[in-house]
Coordinates of C-alpha atoms and ligand atoms in Angstrom, one line a residue:
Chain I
X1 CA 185.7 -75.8 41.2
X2 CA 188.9 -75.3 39.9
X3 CA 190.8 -76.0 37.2
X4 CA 194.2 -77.5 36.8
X5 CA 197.0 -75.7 36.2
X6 CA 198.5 -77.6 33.5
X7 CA 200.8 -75.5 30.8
X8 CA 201.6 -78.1 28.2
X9 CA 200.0 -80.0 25.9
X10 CA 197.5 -82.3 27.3
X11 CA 195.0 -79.4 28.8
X12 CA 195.5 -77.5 25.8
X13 CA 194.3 -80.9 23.4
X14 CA 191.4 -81.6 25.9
X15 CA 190.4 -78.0 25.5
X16 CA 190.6 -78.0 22.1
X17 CA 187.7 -80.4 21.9
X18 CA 185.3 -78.0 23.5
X19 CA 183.4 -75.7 21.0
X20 CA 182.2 -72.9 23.4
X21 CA 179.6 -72.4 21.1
X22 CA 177.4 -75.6 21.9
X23 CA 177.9 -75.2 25.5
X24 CA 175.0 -74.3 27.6
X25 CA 175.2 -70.5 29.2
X26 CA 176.3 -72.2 32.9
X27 CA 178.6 -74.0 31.3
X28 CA 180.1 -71.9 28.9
X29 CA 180.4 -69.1 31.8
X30 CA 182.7 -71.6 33.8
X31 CA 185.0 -72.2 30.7
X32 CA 185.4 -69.0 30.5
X33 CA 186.7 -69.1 34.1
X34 CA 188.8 -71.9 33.5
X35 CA 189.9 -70.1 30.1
X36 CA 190.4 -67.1 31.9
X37 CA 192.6 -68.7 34.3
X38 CA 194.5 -70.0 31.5
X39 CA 195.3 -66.9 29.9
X40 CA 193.4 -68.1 26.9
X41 CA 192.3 -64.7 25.4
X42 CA 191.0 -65.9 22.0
X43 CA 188.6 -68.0 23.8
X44 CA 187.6 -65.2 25.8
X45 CA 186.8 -63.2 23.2
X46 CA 185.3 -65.8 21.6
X47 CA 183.3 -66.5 25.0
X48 CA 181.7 -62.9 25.4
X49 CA 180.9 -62.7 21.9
X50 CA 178.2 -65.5 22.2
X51 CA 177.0 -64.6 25.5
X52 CA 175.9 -60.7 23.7
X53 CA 175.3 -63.1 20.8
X54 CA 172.7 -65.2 23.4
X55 CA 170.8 -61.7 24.2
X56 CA 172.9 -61.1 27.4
X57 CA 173.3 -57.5 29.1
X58 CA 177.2 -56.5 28.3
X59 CA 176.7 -55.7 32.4
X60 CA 176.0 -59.4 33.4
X61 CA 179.2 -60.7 30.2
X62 CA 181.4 -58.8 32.3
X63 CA 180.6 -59.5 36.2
X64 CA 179.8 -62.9 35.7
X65 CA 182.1 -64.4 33.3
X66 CA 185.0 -61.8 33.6
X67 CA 185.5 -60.5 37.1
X68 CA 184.6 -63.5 38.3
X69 CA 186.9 -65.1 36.3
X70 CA 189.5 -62.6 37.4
X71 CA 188.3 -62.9 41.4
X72 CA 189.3 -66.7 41.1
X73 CA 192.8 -66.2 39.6
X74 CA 193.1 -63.2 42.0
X75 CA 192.3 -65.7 45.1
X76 CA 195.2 -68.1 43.8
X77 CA 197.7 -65.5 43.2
X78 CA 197.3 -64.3 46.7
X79 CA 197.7 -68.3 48.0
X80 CA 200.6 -68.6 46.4
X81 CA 199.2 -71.1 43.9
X82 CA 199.4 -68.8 40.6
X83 CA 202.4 -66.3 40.1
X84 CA 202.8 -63.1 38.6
X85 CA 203.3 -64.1 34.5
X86 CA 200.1 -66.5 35.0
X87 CA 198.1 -63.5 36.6
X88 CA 199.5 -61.6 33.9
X89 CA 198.1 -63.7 30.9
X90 CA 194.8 -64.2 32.8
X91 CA 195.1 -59.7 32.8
X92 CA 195.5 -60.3 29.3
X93 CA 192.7 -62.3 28.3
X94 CA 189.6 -60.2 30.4
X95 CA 191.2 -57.0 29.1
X96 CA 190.5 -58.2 26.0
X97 CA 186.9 -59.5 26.8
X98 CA 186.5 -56.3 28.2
X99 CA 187.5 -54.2 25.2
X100 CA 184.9 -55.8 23.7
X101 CA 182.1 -54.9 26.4
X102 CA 183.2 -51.5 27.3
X103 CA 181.4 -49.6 24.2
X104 CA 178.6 -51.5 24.8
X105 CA 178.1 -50.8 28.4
X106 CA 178.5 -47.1 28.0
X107 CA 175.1 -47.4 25.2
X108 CA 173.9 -49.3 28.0
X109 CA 174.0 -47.4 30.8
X110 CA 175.4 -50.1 33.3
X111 CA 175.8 -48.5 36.2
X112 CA 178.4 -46.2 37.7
X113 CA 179.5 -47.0 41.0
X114 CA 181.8 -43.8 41.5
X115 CA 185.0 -42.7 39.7
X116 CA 188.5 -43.1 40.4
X117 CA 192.0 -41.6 39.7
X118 CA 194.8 -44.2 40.0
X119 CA 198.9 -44.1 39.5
X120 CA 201.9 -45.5 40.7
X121 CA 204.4 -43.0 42.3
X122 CA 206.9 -40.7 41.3
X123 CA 210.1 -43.0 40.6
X124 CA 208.6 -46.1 40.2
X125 CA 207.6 -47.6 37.0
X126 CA 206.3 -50.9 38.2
X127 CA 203.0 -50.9 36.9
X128 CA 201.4 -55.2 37.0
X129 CA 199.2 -54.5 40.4
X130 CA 198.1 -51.3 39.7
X131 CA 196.8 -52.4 36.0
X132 CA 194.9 -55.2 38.0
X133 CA 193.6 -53.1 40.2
X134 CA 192.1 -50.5 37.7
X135 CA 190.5 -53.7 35.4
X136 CA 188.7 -55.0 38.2
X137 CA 188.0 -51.7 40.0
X138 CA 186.2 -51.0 36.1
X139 CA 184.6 -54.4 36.1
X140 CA 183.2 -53.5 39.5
X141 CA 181.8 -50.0 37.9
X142 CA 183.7 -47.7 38.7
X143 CA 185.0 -45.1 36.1
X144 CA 188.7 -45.4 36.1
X145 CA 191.6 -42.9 35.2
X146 CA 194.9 -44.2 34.9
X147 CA 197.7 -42.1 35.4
X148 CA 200.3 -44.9 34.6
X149 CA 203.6 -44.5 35.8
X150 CA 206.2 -42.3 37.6
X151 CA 203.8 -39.3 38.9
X152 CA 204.7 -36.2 40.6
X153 CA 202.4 -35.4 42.7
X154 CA 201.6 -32.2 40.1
X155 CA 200.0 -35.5 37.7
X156 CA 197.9 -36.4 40.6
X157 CA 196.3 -33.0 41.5
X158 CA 196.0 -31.9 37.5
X159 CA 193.8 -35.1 37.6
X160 CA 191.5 -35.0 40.7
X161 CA 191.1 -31.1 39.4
X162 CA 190.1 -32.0 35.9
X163 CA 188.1 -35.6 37.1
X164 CA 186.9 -34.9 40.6
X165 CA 187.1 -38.0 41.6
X166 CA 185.6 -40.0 44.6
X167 CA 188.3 -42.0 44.9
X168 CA 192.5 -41.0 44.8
X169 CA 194.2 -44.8 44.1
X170 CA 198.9 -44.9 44.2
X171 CA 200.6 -47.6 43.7
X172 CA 204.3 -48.0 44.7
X173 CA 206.5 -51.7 44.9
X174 CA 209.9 -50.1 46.0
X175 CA 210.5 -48.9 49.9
X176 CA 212.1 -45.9 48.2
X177 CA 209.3 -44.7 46.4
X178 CA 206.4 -45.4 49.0
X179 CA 206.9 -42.5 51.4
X180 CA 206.0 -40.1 48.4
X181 CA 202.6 -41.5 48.9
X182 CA 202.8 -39.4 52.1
X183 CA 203.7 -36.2 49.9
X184 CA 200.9 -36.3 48.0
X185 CA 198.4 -36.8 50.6
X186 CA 200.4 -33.9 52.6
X187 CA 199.7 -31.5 49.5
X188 CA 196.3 -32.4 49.3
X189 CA 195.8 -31.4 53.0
X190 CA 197.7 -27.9 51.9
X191 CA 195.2 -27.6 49.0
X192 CA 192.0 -28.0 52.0
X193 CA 191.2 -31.3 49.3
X194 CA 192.2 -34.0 51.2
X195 CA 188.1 -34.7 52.4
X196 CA 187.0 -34.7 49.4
X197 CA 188.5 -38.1 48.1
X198 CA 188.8 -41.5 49.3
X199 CA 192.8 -42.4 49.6
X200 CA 193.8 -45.7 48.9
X201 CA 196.9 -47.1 48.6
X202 CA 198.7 -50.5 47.7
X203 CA 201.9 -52.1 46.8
X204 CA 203.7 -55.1 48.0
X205 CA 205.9 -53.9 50.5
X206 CA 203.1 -51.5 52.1
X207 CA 200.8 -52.4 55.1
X208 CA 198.0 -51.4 57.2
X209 CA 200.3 -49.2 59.7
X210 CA 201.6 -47.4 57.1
X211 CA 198.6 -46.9 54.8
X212 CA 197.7 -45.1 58.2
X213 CA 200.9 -43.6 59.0
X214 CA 200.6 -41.8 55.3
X215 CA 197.3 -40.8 56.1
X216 CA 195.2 -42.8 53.2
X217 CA 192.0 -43.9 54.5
X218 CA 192.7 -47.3 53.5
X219 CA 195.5 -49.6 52.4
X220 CA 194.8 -52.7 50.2
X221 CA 196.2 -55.7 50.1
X222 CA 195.0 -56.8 46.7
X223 CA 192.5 -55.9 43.8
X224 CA 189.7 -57.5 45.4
X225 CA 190.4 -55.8 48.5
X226 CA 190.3 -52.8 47.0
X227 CA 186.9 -53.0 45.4
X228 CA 185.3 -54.2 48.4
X229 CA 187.1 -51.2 50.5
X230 CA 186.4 -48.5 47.5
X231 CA 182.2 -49.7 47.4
X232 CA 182.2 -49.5 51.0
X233 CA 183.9 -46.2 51.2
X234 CA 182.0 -45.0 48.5
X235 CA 178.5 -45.6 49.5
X236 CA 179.4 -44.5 53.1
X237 CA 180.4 -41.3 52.0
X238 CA 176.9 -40.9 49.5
X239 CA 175.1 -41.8 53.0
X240 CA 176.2 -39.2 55.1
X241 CA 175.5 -36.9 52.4
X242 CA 177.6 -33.4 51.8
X243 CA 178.6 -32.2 55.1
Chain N
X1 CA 243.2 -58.1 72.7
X2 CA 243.3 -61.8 72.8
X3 CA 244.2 -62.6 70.3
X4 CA 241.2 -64.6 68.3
X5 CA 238.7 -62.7 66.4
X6 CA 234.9 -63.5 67.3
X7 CA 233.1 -65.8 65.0
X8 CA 230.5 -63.9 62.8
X9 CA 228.1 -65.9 61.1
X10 CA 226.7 -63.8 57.9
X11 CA 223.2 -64.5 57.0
X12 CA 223.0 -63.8 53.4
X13 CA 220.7 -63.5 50.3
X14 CA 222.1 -66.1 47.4
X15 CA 221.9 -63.9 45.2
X16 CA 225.1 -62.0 46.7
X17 CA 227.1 -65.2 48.4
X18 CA 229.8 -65.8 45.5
X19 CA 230.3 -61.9 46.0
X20 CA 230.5 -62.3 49.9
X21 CA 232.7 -65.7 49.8
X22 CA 235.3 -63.2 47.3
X23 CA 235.6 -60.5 50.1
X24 CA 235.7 -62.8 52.8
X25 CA 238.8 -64.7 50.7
X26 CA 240.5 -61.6 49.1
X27 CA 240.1 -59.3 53.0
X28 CA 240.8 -62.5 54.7
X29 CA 238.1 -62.5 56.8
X30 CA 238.6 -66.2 57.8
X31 CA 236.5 -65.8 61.2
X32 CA 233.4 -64.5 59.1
X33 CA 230.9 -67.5 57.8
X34 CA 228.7 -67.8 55.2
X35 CA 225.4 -69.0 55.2
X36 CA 222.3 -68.4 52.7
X37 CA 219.0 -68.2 52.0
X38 CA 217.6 -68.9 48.6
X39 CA 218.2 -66.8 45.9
X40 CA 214.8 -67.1 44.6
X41 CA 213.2 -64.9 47.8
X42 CA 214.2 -62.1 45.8
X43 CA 210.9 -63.4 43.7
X44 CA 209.0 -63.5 47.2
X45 CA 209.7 -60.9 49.8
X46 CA 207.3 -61.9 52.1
X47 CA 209.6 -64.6 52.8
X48 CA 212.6 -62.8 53.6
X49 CA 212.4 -61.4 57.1
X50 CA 210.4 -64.8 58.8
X51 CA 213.3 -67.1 57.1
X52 CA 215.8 -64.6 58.5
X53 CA 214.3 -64.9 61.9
X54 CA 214.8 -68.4 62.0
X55 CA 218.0 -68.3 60.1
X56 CA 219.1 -66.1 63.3
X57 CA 217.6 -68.2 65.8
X58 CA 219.3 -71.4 64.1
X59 CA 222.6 -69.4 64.8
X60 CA 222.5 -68.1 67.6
X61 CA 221.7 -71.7 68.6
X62 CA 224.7 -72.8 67.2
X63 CA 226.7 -70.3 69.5
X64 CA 227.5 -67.4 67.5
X65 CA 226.6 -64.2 69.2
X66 CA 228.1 -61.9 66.5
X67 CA 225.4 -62.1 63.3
X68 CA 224.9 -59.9 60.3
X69 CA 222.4 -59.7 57.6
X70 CA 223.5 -59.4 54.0
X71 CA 220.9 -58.3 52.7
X72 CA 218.9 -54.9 52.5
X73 CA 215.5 -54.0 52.6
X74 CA 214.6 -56.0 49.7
X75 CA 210.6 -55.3 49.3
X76 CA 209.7 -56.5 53.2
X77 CA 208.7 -53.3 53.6
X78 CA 210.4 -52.6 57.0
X79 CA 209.8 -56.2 58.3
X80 CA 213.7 -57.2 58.0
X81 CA 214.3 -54.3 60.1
X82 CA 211.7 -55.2 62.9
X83 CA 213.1 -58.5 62.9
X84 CA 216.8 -57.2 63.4
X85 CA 215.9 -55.1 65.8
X86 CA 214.5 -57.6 67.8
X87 CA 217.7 -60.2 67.7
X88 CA 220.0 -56.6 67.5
X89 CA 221.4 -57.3 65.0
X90 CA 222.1 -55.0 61.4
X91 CA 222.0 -55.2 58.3
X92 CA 223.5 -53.9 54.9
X93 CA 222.1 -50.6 54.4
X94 CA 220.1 -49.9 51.6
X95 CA 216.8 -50.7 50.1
X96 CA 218.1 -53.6 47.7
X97 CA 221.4 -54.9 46.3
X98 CA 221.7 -52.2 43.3
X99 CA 222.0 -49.4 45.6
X100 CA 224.6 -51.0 47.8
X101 CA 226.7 -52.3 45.2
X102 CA 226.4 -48.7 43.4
X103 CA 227.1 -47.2 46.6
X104 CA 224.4 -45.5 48.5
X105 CA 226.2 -42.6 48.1
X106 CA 226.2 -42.3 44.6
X107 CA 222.0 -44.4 44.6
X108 CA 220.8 -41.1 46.6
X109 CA 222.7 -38.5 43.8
X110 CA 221.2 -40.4 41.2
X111 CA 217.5 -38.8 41.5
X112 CA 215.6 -39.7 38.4
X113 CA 218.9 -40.1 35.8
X114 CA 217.7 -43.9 36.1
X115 CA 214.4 -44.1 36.1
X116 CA 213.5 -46.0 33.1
X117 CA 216.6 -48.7 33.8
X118 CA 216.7 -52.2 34.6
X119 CA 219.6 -53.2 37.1
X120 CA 221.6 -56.1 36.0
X121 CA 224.5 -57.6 38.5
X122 CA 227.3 -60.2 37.8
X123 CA 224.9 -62.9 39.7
X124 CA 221.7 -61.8 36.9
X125 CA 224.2 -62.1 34.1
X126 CA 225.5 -65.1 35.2
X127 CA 221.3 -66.5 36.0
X128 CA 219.9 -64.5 33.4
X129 CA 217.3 -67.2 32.2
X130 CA 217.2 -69.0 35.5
X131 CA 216.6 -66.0 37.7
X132 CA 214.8 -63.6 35.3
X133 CA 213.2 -65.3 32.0
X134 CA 211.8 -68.3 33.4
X135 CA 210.0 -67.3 36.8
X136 CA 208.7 -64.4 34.7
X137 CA 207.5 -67.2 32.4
X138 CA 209.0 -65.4 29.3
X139 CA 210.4 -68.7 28.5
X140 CA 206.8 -69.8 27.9
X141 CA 205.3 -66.9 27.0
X142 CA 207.7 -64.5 25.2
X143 CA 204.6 -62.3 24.3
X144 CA 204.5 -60.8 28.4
X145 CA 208.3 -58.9 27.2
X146 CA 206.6 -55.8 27.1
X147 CA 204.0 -55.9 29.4
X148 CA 206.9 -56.5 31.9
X149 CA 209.4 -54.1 30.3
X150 CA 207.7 -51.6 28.3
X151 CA 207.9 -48.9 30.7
X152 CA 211.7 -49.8 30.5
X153 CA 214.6 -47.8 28.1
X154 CA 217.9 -49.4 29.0
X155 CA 219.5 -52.0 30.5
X156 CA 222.4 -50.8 33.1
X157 CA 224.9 -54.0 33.9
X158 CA 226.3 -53.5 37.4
X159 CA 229.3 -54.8 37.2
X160 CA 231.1 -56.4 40.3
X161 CA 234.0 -57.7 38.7
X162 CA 235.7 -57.0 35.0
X163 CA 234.5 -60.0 33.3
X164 CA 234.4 -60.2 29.2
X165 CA 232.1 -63.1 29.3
X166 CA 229.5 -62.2 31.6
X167 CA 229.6 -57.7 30.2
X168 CA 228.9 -60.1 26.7
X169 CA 226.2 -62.3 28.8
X170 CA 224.8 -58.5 30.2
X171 CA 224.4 -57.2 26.4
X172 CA 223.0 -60.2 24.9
X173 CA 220.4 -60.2 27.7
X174 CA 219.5 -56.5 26.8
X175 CA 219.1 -57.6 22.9
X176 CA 216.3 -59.9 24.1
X177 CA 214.5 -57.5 26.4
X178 CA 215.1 -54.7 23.9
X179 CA 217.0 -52.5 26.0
X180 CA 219.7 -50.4 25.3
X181 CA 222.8 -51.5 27.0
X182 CA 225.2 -49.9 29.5
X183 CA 227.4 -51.0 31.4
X184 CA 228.9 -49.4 34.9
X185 CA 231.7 -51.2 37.1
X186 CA 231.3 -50.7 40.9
X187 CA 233.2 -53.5 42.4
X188 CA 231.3 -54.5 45.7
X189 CA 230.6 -51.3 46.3
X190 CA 229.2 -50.8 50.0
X191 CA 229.3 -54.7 50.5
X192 CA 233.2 -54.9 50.8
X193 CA 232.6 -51.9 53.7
X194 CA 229.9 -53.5 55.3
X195 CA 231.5 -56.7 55.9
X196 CA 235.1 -55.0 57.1
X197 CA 232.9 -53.1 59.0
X198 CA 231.3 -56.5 60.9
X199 CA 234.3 -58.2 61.1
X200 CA 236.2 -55.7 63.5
Ligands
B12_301 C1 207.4 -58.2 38.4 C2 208.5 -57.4 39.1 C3 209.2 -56.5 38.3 C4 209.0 -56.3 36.8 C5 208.0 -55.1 36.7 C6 207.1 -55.2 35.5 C7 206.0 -54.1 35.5 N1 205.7 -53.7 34.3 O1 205.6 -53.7 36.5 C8 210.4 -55.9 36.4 C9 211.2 -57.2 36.2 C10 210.5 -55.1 35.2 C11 210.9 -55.2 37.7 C12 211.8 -54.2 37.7 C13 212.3 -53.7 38.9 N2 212.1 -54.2 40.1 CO1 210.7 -55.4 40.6 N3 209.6 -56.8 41.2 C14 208.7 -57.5 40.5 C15 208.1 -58.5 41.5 C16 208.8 -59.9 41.3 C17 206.6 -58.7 41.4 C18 205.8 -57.4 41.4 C19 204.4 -57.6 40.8 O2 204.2 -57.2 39.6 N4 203.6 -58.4 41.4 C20 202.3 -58.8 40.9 C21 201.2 -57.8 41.2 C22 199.8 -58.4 40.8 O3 201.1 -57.7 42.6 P1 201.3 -56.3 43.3 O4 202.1 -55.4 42.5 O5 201.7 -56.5 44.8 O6 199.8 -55.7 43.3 C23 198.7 -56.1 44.0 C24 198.6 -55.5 45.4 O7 199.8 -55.0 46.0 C25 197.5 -54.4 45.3 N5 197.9 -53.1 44.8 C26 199.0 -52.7 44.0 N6 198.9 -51.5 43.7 C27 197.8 -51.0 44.2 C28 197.3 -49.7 44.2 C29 196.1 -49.4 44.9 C30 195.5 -48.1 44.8 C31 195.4 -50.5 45.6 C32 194.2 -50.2 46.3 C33 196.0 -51.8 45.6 C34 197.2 -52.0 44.9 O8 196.7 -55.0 44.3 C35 197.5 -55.7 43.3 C36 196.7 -56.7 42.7 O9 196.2 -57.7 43.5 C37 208.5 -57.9 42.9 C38 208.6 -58.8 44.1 C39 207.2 -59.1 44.6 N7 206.9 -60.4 44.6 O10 206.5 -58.2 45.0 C40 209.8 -57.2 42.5 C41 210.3 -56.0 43.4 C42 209.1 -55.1 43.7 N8 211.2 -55.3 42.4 C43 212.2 -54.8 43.0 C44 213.3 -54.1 42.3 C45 214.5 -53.7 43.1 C46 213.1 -53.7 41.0 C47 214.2 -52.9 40.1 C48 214.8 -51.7 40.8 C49 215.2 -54.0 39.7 C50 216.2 -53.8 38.7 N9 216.8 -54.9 38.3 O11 216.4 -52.7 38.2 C51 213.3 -52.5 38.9 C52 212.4 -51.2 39.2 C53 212.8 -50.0 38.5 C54 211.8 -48.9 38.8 N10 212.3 -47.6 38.8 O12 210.6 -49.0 39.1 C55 212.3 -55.1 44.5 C56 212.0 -53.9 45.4 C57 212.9 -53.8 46.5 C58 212.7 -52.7 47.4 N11 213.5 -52.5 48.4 O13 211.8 -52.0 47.3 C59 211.3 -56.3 44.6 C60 210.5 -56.3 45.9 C61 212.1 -57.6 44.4 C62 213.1 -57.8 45.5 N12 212.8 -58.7 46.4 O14 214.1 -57.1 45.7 N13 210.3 -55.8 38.8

């Protein structure tokens, strides 16, 4: 199911009649999709509260209600059916949700997938995908470290030295900043550390060929991409054990 | 010589086509025409090279042999180029309209003296809200500004032509993104050369 994507009014008035509060848990988990997909983060908020207030594990708030809240809007952004400020509010409103979980499900122990370093590139400061990338790479369990903007590669090694990571993510959405991807993985084959992480890479303008030609293991076309590729990747590399 | 140049049939982003149409007028490059693609691709890359391929078919269909792209690399990512390669034809050089109306000369010296600035041109002066608030949706949802342009410290105008009312359009849009304001004149910058160029 899903909902209409109407900005004005009349949605808004329909939704206004809903008190999350009376709705049974299956219901209430698919207005927060709809919410979410609205950019409605009050209501999110509002949503995960009563779930945690319902007895329910901040693990099961969060993947069921929030990522795939945020694995719907991500599907219509990639068909062309939601644009960037839409996917942008709908960012909003689970970051919010997930403020809310994230002290709870470290006193919870919800499990750890793996850990992961991520930043766009020297010289660019675009920064939308890659914050949707680390939201759902943390809904999906992994532990993320976000370098933000503009790093020199010097960012990128201070980090894997001081969070061994499993997993090295860079961002770039201008042609003149992507082939510095290819500097950093170049210095991490001059520092012999190149094995020891997972190199992923995404942006716009990037591709498949040139993920390879840079020598990541994996380019990614979008966030959900990414987690799939990253778990994979991950467990893969936990299976064949240290070398 | 025999006398009559070839016809060249431009194939050009909207963003840039007032700025072509002036050169063509003011060099008079009367065998050059003009034709465009929507603005808005800017928006949506992925669009750019297959609408070019077809542009280039439409024309060469129409008879011109001569063709050149006006527009640079512009986020495909390379695919503009595999797609002029394939007809042979070029393109302006550069990896979007900023750098060739700067000059690329003067976009490689820059190094990171511009990191934290938005590029404004005559034509995003002139389209401000059409071209930049709206499909941002800050129209709807002024509250996104700084998740769009936090990173951001100043905005630089590009100027193309000296023109009071659009340098006071420039500044006023920097007020509402909360930018500093500067402005640079470039003219067309490596347009003007490019076309010159395709037209000999
Ligand atoms: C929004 C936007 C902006 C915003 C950025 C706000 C911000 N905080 O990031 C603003 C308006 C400020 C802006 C500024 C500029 N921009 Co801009 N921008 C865009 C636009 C329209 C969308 C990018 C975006 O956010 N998409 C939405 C997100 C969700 O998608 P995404 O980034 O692709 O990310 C997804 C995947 O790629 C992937 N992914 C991304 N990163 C990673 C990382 C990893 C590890 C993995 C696994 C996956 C992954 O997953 C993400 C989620 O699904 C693009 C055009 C386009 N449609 O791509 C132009 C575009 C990228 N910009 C462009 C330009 C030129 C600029 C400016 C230079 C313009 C100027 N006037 O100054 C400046 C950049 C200055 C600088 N030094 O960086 C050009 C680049 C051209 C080129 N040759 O490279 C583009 C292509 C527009 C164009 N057609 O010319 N921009």
């Amino acid at each position: 199911m899903r909902p209409a994507i109407i900005w004005n009014g009349v949605q808004k008035m329909s939704d206004e009649d809903i008190v999350l509060s009376e709705l049974p848990d299956d219901e209430l988990v698919l207005q927060m999709h709809d919410d979410l997909y609205d950019g409605l983060k009050e209501e999110i908020e509002e949503g995960v509260q009563i779930l945690l207030g319902r007895g329910w594990a901040p693990y099961d708030v969060l993947t069921k209600a929030l990522v795939e809240g945020m694995r719907i809007v991500g599907e219509d952004f990639r068909d062309g059916i939601l644009f960037v400020p839409e996917v942008l509010l709908s960012a909003n409103a689970m970051k919010s949700g997930m403020a809310i979980l994230r002290p709870l499900l470290a006193e919870t122990g919800a499990p750890k997938v793996g850990k992961m370093v991520i930043g766009t590139v020297k010289g660019d400061i675009h920064d939308i995908g890659k914050n949707l990338v680390s939201m759902m790479m943390e809904g999906a369990g992994f532990e993320v470290i976000d370098l933000g903007i503009n790093n020199p590669v010097e960012k990128y090694l201070e980090a894997i030295e001081e969070h061994q990571p499993d997993i090295l993510g860079m961002s770039a959405l201008l042609t003149t900043t992507m082939p510095y991807m290819k500097v950093v993985v170049d210095t991490l084959k001059e520092k012999g550390i190149r094995d020891d992480l997972i190199v992923l890479v995404g942006g716009a303008p990037l591709n498949e060929e040139f993920g390879k030609a840079v020598g990541a293991d994996a380019y990614c076309r979008d966030a959900a991409v990414a987690v799939e590729t990253a778990k994979a990747l991950v467990s893969r590399r936990h299976n064949r054990g240290p070398a | 010589m025999d006398g009559k140049p070839e016809q060249v049939r431009i194939i050009a982003c909207g963003m840039i086509a007032r700025e072509v149409l002036d050169i063509i007028e003011r060099l008079k490059l009367g065998h050059l025409s003009l034709t465009c693609l929507p603005a808005m691709y800017h928006h949506h890359p992925e669009k750019i090279a297959p609408a070019i391929d077809k542009a280039i078919c439409k024309a060469r269909s129409e008879g011109y042999e001569r063709i050149f792209v006006g527009y640079a690399d512009c986020g495909t990512g390379g695919d503009l180029d595999k797609v002029c390669e394939r007809h042979g034809v070029e393109r302006i050089i550069g990896p979007h309209c900023f750098a060739f109306f700067m000059g690329m000369d003067a976009f490689t010296k820059l190094e990171d003296r511009d990191m934290t600035a938005f590029y404004m041109t005559d034509f995003l002066a002139r389209h401000f809200d059409t071209f930049l608030i709206e499909p941002l949706g800050l129209d709807r949802h002024p509250e996104l500004r700084d998740m769009y342009f936090g990173n951001y410290e100043k905005l630089v105008f590009l100027a193309q032509t000296e023109d009071d009312d659009l340098t006071e359009k420039a500044k006023a849009a920097a007020e509402r993104l909360g930018l500093a304001f500067e402005r640079r004149f470039t003219g067309y910058g490596d347009l003007s050369t490019a076309l010159l160029e395709t037209a000999s």
